[in-house]
PDB file of C-alpha atoms and ligand atoms in Angstrom:
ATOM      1  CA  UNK T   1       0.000   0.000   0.000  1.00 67.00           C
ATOM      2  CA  UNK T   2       1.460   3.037  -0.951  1.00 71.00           C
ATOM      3  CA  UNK T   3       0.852   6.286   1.605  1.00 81.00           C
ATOM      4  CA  UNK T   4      -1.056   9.193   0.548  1.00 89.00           C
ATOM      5  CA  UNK T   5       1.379  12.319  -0.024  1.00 92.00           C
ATOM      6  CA  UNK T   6      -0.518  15.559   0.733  1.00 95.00           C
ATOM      7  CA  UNK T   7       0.251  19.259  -0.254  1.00 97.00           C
ATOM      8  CA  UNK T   8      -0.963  22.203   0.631  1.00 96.00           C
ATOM      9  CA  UNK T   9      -0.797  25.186  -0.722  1.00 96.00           C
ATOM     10  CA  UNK T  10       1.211  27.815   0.273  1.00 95.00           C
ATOM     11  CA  UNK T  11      -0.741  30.826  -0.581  1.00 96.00           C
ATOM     12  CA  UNK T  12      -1.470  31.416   2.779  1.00 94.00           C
ATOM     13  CA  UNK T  13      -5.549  32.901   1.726  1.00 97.00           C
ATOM     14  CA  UNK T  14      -6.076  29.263  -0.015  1.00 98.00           C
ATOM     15  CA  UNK T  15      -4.324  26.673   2.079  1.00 97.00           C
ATOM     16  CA  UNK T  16      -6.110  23.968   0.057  1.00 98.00           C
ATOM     17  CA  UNK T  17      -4.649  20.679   1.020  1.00 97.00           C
ATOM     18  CA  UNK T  18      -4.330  18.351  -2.009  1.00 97.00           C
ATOM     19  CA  UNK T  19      -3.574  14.428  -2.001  1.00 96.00           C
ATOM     20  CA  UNK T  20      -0.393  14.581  -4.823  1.00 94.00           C
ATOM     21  CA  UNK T  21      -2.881  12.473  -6.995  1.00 95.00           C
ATOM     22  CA  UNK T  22      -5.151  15.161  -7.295  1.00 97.00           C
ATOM     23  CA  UNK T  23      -2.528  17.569  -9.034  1.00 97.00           C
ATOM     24  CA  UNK T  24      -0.144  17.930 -11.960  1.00 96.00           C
ATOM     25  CA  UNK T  25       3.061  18.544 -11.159  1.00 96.00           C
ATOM     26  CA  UNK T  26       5.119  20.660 -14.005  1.00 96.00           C
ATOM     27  CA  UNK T  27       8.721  21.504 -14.401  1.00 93.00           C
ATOM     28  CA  UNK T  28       9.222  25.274 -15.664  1.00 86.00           C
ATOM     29  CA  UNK T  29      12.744  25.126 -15.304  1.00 91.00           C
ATOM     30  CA  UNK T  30      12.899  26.000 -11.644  1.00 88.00           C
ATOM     31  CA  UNK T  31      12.453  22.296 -10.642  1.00 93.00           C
ATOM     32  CA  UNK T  32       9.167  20.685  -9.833  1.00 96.00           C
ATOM     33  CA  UNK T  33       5.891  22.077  -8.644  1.00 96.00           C
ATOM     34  CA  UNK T  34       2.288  22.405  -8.920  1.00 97.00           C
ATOM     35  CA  UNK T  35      -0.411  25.029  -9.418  1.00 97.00           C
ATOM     36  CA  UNK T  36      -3.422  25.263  -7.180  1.00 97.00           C
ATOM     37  CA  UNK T  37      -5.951  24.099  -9.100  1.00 97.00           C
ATOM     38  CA  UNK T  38      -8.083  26.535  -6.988  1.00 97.00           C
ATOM     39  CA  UNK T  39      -6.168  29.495  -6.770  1.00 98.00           C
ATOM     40  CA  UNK T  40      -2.999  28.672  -9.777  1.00 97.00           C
ATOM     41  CA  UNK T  41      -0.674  29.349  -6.953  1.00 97.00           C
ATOM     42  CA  UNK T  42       2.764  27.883  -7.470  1.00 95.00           C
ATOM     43  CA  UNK T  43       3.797  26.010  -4.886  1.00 96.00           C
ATOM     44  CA  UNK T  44       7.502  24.557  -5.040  1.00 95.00           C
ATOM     45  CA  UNK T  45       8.096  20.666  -4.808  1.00 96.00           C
ATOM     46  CA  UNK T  46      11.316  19.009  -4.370  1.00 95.00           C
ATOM     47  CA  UNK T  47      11.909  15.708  -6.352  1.00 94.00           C
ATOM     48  CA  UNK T  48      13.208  12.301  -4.482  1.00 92.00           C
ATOM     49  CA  UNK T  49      13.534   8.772  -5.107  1.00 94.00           C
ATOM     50  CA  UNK T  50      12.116   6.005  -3.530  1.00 89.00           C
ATOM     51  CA  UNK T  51      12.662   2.759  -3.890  1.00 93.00           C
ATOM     52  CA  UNK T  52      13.257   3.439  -7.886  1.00 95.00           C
ATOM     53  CA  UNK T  53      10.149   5.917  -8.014  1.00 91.00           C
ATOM     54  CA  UNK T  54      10.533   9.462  -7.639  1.00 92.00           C
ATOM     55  CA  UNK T  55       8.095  11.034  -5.491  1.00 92.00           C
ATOM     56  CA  UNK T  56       7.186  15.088  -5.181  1.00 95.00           C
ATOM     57  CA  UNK T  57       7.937  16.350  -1.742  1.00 94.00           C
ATOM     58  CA  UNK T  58       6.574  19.707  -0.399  1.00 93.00           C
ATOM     59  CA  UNK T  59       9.466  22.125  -0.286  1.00 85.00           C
ATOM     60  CA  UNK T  60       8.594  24.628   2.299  1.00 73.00           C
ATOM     61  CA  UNK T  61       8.815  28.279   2.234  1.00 65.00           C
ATOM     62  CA  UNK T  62      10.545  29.366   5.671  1.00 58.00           C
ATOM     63  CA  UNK T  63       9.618  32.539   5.472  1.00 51.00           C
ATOM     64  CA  UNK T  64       9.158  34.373   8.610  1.00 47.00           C
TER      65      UNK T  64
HETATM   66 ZN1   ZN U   1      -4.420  27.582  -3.579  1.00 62.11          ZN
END
């Protein structure tokens, strides 16, 4: 069974949480991430393999 990965987004007035099947994840040459499909936010992901499948991670913005 593979685990659910969630995102959410980061524009802080949507905050939609997403399961990662629920969203298309692009590369336009920044590395990976998706668009809201609410609000077309870009929210950064960072890519990772596991166990010979890459997976989309949620990169966080730290900003205080
Ligand atoms: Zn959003």
């Amino acid at each position: 069974m593979k685990k659910p990965i969630y995102y959410t987004c980061q524009n802080q007035s949507c905050g939609t949480r997403w399961e990662s099947t629920e969203v298309v994840v692009v590369n336009e040459g920044q590395g990976p991430l998706f668009r809201c499909p609410i609000c077309g936010a870009r929210n950064a992901l960072a890519a990772r393999e596991e166990g010979g499948v890459t997976v989309y991670r949620q990169r966080r913005t730290t900003g205080s």
